[in-house]
Short mmCIF file of C-alpha atoms in Angstrom, two decimals:
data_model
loop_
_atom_site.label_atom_id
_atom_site.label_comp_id
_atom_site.label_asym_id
_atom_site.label_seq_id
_atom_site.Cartn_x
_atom_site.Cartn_y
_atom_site.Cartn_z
CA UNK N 1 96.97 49.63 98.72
CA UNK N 2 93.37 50.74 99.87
CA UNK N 3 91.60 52.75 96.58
CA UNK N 4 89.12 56.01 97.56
CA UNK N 5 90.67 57.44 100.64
CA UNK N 6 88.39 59.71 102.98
CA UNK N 7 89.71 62.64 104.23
CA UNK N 8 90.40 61.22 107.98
CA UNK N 9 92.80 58.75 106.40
CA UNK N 10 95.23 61.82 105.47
CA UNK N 11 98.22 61.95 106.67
CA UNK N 12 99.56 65.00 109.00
CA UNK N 13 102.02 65.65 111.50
CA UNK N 14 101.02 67.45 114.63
CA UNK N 15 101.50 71.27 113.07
CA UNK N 16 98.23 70.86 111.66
CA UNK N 17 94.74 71.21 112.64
CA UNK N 18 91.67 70.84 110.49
CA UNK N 19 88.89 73.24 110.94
CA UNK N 20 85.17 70.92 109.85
CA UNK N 21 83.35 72.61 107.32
CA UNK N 22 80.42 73.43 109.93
CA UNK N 23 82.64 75.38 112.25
CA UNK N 24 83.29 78.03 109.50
CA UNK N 25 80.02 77.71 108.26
CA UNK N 26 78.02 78.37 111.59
CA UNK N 27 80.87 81.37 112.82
CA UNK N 28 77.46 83.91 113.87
CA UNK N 29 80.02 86.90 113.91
CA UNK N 30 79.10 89.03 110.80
CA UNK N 31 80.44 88.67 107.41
CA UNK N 32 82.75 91.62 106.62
CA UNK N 33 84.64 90.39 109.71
CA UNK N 34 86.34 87.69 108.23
CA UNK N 35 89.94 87.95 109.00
CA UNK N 36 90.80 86.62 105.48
CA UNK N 37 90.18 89.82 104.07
CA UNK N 38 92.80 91.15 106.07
CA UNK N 39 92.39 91.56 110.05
CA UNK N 40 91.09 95.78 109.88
CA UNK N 41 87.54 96.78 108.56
CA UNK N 42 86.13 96.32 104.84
CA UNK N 43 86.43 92.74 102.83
CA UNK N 44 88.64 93.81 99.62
CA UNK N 45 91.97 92.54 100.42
CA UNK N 46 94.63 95.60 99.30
CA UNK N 47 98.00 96.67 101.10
CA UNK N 48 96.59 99.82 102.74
CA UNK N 49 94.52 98.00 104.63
CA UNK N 50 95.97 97.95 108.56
CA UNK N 51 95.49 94.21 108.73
CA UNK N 52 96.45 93.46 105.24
CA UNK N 53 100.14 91.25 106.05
CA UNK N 54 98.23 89.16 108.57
CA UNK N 55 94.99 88.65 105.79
CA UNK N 56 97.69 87.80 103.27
CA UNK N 57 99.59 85.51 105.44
CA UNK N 58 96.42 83.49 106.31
CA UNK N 59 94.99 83.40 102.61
CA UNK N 60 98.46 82.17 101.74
CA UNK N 61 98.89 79.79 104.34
CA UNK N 62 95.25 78.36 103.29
CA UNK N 63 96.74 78.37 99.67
CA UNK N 64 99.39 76.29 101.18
CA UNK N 65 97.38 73.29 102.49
CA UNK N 66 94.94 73.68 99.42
CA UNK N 67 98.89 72.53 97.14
CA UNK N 68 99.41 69.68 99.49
CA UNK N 69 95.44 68.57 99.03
CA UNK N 70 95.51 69.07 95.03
CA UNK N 71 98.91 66.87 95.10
CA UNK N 72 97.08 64.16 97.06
CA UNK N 73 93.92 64.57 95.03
CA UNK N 74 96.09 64.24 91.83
CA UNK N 75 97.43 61.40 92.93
CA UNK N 76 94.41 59.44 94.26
CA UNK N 77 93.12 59.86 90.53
CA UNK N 78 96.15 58.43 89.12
CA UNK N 79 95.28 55.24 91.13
CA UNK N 80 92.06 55.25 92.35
CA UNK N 81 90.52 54.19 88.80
CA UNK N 82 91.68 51.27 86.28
CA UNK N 83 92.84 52.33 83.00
CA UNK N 84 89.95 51.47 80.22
CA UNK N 85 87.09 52.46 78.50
CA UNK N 86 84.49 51.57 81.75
CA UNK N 87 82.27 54.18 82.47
CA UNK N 88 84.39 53.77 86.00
CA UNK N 89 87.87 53.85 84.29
CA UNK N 90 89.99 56.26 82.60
CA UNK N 91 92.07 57.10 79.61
CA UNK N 92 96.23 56.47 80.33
CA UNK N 93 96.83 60.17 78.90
CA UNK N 94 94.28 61.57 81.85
CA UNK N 95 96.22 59.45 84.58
CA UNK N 96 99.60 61.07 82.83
CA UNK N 97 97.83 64.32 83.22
CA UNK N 98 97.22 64.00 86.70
CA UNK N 99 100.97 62.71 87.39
CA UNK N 100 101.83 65.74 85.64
CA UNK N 101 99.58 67.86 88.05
CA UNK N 102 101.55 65.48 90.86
CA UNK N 103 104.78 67.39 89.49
CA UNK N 104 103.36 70.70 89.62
CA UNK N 105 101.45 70.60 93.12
CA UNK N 106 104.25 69.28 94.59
CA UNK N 107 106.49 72.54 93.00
CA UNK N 108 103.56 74.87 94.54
CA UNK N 109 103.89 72.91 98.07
CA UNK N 110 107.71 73.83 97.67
CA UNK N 111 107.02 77.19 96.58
CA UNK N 112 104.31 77.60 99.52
CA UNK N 113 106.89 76.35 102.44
CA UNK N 114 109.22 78.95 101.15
CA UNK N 115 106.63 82.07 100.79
CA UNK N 116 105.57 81.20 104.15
CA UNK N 117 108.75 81.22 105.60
CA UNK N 118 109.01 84.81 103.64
CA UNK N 119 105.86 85.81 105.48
CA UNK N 120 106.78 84.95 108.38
CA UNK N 121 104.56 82.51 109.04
CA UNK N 122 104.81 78.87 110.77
CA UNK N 123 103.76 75.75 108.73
CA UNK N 124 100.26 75.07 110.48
CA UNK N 125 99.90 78.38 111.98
CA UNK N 126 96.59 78.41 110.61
CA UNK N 127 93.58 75.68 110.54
CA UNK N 128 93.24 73.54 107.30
CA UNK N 129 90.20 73.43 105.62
CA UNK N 130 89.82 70.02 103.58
CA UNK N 131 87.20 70.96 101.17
CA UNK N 132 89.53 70.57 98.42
CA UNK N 133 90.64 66.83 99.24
CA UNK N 134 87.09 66.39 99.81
CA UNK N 135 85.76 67.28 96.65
CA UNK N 136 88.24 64.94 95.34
CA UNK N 137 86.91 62.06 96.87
CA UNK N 138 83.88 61.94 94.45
CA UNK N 139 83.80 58.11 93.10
CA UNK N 140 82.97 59.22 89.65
CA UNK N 141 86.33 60.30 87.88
CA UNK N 142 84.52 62.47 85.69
CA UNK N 143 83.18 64.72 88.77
CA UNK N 144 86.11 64.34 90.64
CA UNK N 145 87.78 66.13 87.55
CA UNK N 146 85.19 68.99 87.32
CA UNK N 147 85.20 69.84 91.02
CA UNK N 148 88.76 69.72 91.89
CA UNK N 149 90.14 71.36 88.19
CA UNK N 150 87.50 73.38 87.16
CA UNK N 151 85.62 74.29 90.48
CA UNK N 152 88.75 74.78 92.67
CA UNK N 153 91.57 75.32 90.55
CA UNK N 154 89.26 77.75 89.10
CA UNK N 155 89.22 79.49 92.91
CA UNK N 156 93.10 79.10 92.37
CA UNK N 157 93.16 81.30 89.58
CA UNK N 158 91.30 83.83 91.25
CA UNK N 159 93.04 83.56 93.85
CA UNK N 160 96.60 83.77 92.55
CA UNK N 161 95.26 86.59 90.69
CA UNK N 162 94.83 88.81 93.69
CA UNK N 163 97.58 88.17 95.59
CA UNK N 164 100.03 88.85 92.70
CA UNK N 165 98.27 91.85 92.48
CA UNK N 166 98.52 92.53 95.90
CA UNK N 167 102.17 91.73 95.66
CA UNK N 168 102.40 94.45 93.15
CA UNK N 169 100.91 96.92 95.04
CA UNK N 170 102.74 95.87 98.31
CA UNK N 171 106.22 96.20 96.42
CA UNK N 172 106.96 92.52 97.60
CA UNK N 173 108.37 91.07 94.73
CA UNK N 174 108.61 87.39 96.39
CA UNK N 175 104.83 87.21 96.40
CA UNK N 176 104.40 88.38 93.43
CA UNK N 177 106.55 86.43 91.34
CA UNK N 178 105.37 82.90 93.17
CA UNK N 179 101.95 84.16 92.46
CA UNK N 180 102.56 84.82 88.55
CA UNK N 181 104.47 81.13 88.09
CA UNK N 182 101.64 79.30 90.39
CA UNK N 183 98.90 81.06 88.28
CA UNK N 184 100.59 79.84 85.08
CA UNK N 185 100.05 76.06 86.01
CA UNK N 186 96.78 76.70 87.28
CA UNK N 187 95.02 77.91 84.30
CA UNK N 188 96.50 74.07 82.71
CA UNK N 189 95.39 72.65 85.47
CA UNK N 190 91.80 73.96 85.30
CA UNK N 191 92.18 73.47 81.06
CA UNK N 192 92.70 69.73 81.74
CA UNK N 193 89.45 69.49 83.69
CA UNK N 194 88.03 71.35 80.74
CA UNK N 195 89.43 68.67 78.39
CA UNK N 196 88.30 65.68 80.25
CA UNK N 197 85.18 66.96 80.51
CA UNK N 198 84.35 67.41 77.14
CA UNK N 199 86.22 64.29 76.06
CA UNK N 200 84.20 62.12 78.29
CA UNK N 201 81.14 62.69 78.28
CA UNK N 202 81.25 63.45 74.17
CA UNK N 203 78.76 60.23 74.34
CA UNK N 204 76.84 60.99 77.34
CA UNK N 205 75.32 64.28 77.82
CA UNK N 206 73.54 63.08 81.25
CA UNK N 207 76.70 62.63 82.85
CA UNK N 208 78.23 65.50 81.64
CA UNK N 209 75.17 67.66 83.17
CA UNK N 210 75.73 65.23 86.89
CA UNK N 211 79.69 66.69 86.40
CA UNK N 212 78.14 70.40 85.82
CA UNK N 213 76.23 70.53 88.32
CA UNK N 214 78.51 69.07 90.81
CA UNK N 215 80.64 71.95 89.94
CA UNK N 216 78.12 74.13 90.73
CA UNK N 217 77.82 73.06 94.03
CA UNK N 218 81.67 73.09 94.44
CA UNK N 219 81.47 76.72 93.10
CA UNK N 220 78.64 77.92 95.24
CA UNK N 221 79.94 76.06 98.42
CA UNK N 222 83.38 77.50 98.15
CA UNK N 223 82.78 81.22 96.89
CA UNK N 224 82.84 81.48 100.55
CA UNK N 225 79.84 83.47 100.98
CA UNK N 226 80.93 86.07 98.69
CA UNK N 227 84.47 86.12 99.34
CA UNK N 228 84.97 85.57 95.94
CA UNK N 229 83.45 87.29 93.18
CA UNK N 230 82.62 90.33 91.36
CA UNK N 231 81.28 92.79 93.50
CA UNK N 232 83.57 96.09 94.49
CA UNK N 233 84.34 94.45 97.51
CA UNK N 234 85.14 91.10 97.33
CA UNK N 235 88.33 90.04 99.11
CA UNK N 236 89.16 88.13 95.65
CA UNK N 237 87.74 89.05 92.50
CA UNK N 238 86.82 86.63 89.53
CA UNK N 239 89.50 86.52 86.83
CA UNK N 240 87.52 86.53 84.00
CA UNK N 241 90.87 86.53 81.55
CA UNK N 242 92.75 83.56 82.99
CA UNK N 243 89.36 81.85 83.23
CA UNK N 244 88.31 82.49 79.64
CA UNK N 245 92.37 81.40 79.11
CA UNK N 246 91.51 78.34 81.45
CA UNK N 247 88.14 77.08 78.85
CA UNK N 248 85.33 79.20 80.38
CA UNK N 249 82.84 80.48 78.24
CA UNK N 250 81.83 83.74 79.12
CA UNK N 251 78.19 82.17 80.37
CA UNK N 252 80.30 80.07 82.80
CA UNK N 253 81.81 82.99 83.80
CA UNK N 254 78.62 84.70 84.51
CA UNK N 255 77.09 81.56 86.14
CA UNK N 256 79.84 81.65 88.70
CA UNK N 257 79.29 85.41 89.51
CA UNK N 258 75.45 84.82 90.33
CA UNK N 259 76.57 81.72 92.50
CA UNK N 260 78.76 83.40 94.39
CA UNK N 261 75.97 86.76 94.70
CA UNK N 262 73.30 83.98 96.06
CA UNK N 263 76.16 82.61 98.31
CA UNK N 264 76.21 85.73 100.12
CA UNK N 265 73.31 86.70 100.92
CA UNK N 266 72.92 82.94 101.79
CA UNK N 267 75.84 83.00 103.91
CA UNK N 268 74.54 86.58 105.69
CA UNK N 269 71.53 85.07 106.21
CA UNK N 270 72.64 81.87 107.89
CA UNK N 271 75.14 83.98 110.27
CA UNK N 272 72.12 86.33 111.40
CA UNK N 273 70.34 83.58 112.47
CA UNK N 274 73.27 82.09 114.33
CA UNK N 275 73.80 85.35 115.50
CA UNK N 276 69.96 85.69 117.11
CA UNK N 277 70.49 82.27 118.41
CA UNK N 278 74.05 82.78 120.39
CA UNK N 279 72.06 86.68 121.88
CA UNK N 280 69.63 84.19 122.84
CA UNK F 1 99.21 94.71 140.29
CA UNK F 2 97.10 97.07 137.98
CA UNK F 3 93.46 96.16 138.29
CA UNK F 4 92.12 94.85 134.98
CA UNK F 5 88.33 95.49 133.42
CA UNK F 6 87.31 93.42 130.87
CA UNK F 7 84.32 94.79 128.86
CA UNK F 8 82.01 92.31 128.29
CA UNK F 9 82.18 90.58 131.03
CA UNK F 10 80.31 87.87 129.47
CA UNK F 11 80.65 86.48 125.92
CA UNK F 12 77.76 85.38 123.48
CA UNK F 13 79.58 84.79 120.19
CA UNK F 14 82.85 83.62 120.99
CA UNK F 15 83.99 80.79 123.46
CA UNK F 16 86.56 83.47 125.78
CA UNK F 17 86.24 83.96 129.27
CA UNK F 18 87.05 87.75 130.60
CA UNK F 19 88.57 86.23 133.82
CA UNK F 20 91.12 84.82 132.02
CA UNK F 21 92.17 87.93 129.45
CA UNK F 22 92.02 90.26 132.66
CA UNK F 23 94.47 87.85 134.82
CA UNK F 24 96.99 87.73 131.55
CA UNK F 25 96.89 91.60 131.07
CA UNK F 26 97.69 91.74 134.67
CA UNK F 27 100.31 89.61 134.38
CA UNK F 28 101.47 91.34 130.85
CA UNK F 29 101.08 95.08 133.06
CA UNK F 30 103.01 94.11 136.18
CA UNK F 31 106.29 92.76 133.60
CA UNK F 32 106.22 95.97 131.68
CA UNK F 33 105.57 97.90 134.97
CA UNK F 34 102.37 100.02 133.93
CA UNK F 35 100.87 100.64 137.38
CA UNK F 36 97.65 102.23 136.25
CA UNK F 37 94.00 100.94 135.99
CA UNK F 38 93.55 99.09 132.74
CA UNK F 39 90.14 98.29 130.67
CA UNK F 40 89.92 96.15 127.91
CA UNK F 41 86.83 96.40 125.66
CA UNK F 42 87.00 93.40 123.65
CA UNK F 43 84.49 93.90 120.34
CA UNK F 44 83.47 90.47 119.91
CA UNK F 45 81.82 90.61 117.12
CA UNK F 46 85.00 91.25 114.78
CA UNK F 47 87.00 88.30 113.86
CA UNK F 48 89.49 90.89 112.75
CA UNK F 49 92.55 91.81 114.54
CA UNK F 50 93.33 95.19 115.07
CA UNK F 51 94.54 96.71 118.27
CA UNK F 52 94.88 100.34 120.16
CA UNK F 53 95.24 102.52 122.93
CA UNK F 54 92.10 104.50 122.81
CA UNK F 55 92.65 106.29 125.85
CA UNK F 56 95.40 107.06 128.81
CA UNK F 57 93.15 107.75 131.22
CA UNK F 58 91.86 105.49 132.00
CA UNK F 59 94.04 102.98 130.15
CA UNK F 60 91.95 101.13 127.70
CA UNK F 61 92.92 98.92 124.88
CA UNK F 62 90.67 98.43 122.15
CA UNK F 63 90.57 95.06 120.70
CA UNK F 64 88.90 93.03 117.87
CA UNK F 65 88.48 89.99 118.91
CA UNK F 66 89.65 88.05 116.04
CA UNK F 67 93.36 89.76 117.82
CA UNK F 68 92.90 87.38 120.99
CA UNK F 69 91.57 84.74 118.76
CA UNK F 70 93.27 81.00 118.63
CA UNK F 71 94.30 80.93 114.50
CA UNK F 72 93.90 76.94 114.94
CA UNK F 73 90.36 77.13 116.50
CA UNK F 74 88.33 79.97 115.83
CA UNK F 75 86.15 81.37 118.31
CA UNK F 76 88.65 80.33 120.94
CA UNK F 77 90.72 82.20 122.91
CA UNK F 78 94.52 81.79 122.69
CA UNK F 79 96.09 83.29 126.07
CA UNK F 80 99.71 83.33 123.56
CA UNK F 81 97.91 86.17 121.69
CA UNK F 82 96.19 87.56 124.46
CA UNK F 83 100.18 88.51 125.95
CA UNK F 84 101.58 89.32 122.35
CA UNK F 85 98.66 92.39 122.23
CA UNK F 86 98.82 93.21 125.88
CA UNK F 87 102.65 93.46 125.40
CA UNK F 88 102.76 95.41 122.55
CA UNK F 89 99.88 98.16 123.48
CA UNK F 90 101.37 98.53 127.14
CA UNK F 91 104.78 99.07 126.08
CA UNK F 92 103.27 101.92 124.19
CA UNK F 93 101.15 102.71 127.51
CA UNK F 94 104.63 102.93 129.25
CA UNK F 95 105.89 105.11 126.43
CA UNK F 96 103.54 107.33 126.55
CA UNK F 97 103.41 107.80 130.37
CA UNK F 98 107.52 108.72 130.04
CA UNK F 99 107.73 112.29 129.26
CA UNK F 100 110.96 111.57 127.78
CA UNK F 101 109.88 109.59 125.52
CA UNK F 102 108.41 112.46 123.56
CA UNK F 103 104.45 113.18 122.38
CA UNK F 104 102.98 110.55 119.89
CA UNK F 105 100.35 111.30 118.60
CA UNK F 106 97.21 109.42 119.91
CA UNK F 107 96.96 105.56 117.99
CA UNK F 108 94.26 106.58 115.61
CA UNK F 109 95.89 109.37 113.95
CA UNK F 110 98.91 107.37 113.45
CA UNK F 111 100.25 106.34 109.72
CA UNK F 112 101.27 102.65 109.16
CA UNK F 113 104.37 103.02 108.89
CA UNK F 114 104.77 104.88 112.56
CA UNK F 115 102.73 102.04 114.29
CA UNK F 116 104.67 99.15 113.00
CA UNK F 117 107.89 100.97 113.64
CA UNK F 118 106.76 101.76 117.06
CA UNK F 119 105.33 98.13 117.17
CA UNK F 120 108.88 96.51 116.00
CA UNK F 121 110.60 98.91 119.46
CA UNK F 122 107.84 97.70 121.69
CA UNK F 123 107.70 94.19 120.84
CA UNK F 124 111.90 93.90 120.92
CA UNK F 125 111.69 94.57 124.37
CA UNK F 126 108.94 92.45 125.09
CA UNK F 127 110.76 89.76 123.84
CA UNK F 128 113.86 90.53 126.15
CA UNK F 129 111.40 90.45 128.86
CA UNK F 130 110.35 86.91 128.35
CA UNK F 131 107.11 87.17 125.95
CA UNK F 132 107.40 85.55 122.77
CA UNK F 133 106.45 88.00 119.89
CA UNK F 134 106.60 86.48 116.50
CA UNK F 135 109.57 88.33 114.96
CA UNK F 136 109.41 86.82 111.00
CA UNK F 137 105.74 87.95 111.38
CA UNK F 138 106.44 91.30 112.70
CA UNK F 139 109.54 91.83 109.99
CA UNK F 140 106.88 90.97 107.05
CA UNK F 141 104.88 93.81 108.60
CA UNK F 142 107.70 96.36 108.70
CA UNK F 143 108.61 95.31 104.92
CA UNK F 144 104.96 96.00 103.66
CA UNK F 145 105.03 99.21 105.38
CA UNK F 146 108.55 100.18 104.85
CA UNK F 147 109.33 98.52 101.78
CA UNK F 148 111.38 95.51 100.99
CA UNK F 149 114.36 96.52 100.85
CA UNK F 150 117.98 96.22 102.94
CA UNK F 151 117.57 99.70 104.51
CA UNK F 152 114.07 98.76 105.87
CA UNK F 153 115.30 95.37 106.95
CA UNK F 154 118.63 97.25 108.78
CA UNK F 155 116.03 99.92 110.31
CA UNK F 156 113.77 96.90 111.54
CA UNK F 157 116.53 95.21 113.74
CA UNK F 158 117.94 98.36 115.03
CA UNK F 159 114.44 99.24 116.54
CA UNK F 160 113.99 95.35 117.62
CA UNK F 161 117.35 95.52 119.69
CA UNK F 162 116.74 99.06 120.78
CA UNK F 163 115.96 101.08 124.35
CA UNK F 164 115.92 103.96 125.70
CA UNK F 165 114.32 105.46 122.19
CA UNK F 166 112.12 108.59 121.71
CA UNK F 167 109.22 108.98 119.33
CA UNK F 168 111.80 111.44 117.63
CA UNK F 169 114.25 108.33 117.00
CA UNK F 170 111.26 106.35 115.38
CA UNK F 171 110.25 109.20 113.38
CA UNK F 172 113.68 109.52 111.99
CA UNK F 173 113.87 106.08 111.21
CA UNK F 174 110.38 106.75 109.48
CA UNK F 175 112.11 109.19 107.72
CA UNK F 176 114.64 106.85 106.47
CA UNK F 177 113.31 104.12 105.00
CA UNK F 178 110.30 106.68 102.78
CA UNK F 179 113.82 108.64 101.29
CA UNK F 180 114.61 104.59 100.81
CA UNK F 181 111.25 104.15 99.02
CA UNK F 182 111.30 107.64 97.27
CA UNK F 183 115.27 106.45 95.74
CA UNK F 184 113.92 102.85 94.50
CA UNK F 185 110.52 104.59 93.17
#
């Protein structure tokens, strides 16, 4: 069986369409008209909003392909990498980590099918973004780990955060009580990237600043261009508690924050110019 | 056939093409049997999704773009959701234009809860009359507005199968399902 997949050899059935990084990334229509944050005025994604069911079906539907790209991710690392000591193998116990991660992605793809079906919405209704299988396609095990479980599972947490919130505040107790169970795994999920981390690169502090600042990128990239962070209206806020829960230090925390600041004005920045070029 | 003005007539930041929105809302007008002049300012600029009648006369339907929008390919018009807006808003036109219907009042003043009821009535019929609303979707709109909960649910089909109702029969029904929410709260 072939090792290192790309992202064209996934497998999907005709429901689905993916959506290239670059078509998001060059939309020129302005930034606080994102119909993730719900599809009527203002970012912050709360129930009072007019558009708030549609923003919460697509967030959740994107939540949905992100389970079935963690599962495959999960699973590449099982096999993708010999068992050893190699700088390009890894432990048994992190390959019976990630078949425990196989367990619970494949739970949250469950969970997801059902919660959409609550929502009312079709199974590729949306367009799937790959940039989580993507970051898992990094050769180095040790990178692979830090953007997919600390970067992204990280984003998880946030993002399970919110919408459990927003379940609260919506009175829909299916939401809300997927939300809470997903969030639970994810904060393990994003601990065992933690783990590895440290356990790997004990010995080799040059590899263990490659994997940081890999994450970094990860972070920055998918902060969305402020869609998540701390500011009073971000769609998702940063969940400093599960992420402290999850082994952030507080400086991580912070580090995050002024990623995802930069990202925005980045992101605003890139869209105005689109937006001069398309006026011609 | 109503005649249909699409405002822009040209697009610069997404891929639609007004020919095509003002032949479906034609289409959409002469089904629900509005016979008035319609104009559709499309605000293409907002990937958002949001709706309304902003005026009766003339007919015009306000739309963010992001509400003609293809989900699957954004930028790109999907004619499907193009007919599931017209539909909606010009059952409402027809609504309003029946004096027996009653006197909403106009879209912008209304609450949530009155524009997704009114939105569940319209959309029923549309449905009967061949388009192909998204009922689970619309239901999970109700419930957010009119809480999840078997009286909401019950309230939501009765308006989905319904004719012949008044704005006083969706106001009731408003009624009913926030002494539903008052009991569970």
């Amino acid at each position: 069986m072939k090792r290192h997949l790309r992202v064209d050899d996934l497998a999907r059935d005709s429901r689905f369409v993916r959506l290239p990084l670059e078509a998001r990334f060059n939309d020129p229509r302005p930034q606080g008209s994102r119909s993730s944050s719900g599809r009527s005025g203002g970012r912050r994604l709360t129930p009072d909003r007019p558009g708030a069911p549609d923003g919460a079906r697509a967030l959740m539907h994107g939540i949905f392909v992100g389970e079935i790209q963690a599962l495959e991710g999960a699973g590449r690392t099982c096999y993708d990498f010999d068992t050893g000591a190699g700088a390009d193998d890894v432990p048994f116990q992190l390959k019976l980590d990630m078949a425990r991660q196989c367990w619970d992605e494949a739970r949250h793809c469950e969970i997801s099918v059902k919660l959409s079906e609550w929502m009312g919405t079709e199974i590729g209704e949306f367009a799937e973004s790959t940039f989580l299988f993507e970051a898992a396609c990094n050769p180095d095990p040790v990178l692979r780990l830090t953007g997919v479980n600390r970067a992204l599972e990280g984003l998880a947490i946030d993002v399970f955060n919110a919408m459990r919130d927003f379940g609260d505040l919506a009175g829909d107790p299916v939401l809300e009580f997927c939300e809470d169970w997903m969030l639970a795994d994810e904060v393990t999920h994003v601990r065992m990237g933690s783990d590895w981390l440290r356990r790997l690169t004990e010995a080799d502090p040059e590899r263990r600043q490659r994997a940081l600042e890999f994450q970094s990128i990860v972070d920055k990239l998918f902060s969305g261009g402020g869609f998540r962070g701390e500011e009073e209206d971000s769609p998702i806020r940063l969940a400093r508690r599960f992420r402290q829960l999850a082994g952030f230090t507080d400086a991580e925390i912070d580090s995050i924050s002024e990623g995802s600041r930069q990202a925005r004005r980045e992101a605003e920045a890139a869209r105005q110019r689109a937006a001069a070029k398309a006026a011609g | 056939m109503a005649k249909v003005t699409v405002s822009p007539e040209k697009f610069n930041l997404v891929f639609f093409d007004a020919g095509e929105i003002a032949e479906l809302v034609g289409s959409a007008a002469a089904r629900i049997g509005v016979d008035a002049d319609i104009t559709v300012d499309v605000d293409e600029a907002s990937a958002l999704g949001r709706a309304r009648v902003t005026s009766m006369d003339p007919v015009t339907l306000s739309v963010q773009g992001g509400a003609f929008e293809d989900p699957k390919r954004p930028r790109h018009l999907a004619p499907h959701n193009v007919e599931d807006v017209a539909s909606r808003l010009l059952f409402r036109v027809r609504d309003r234009l029946d004096p027996s219907f009653g006197d909403p009042p106009p879209d912008e003043e209304l609450t949530l809860q009155q524009s997704t009821a009114w939105d569940a009535y319209c959309l029923g019929r549309a449905e009967r009359l061949g388009f192909h609303p998204a009922k689970p979707r619309r239901l999970y709109h109700f419930r957010n507005r009119h809480g999840f909960s078997d009286v909401a649910d019950a309230a939501f089909e009765r308006l989905w199968s319904a004719d012949g109702l008044t704005w006083a029969d969706l106001e009731a029904v408003c009624a009913e399902t926030e002494a539903g929410r008052q009991a569970v709260g």
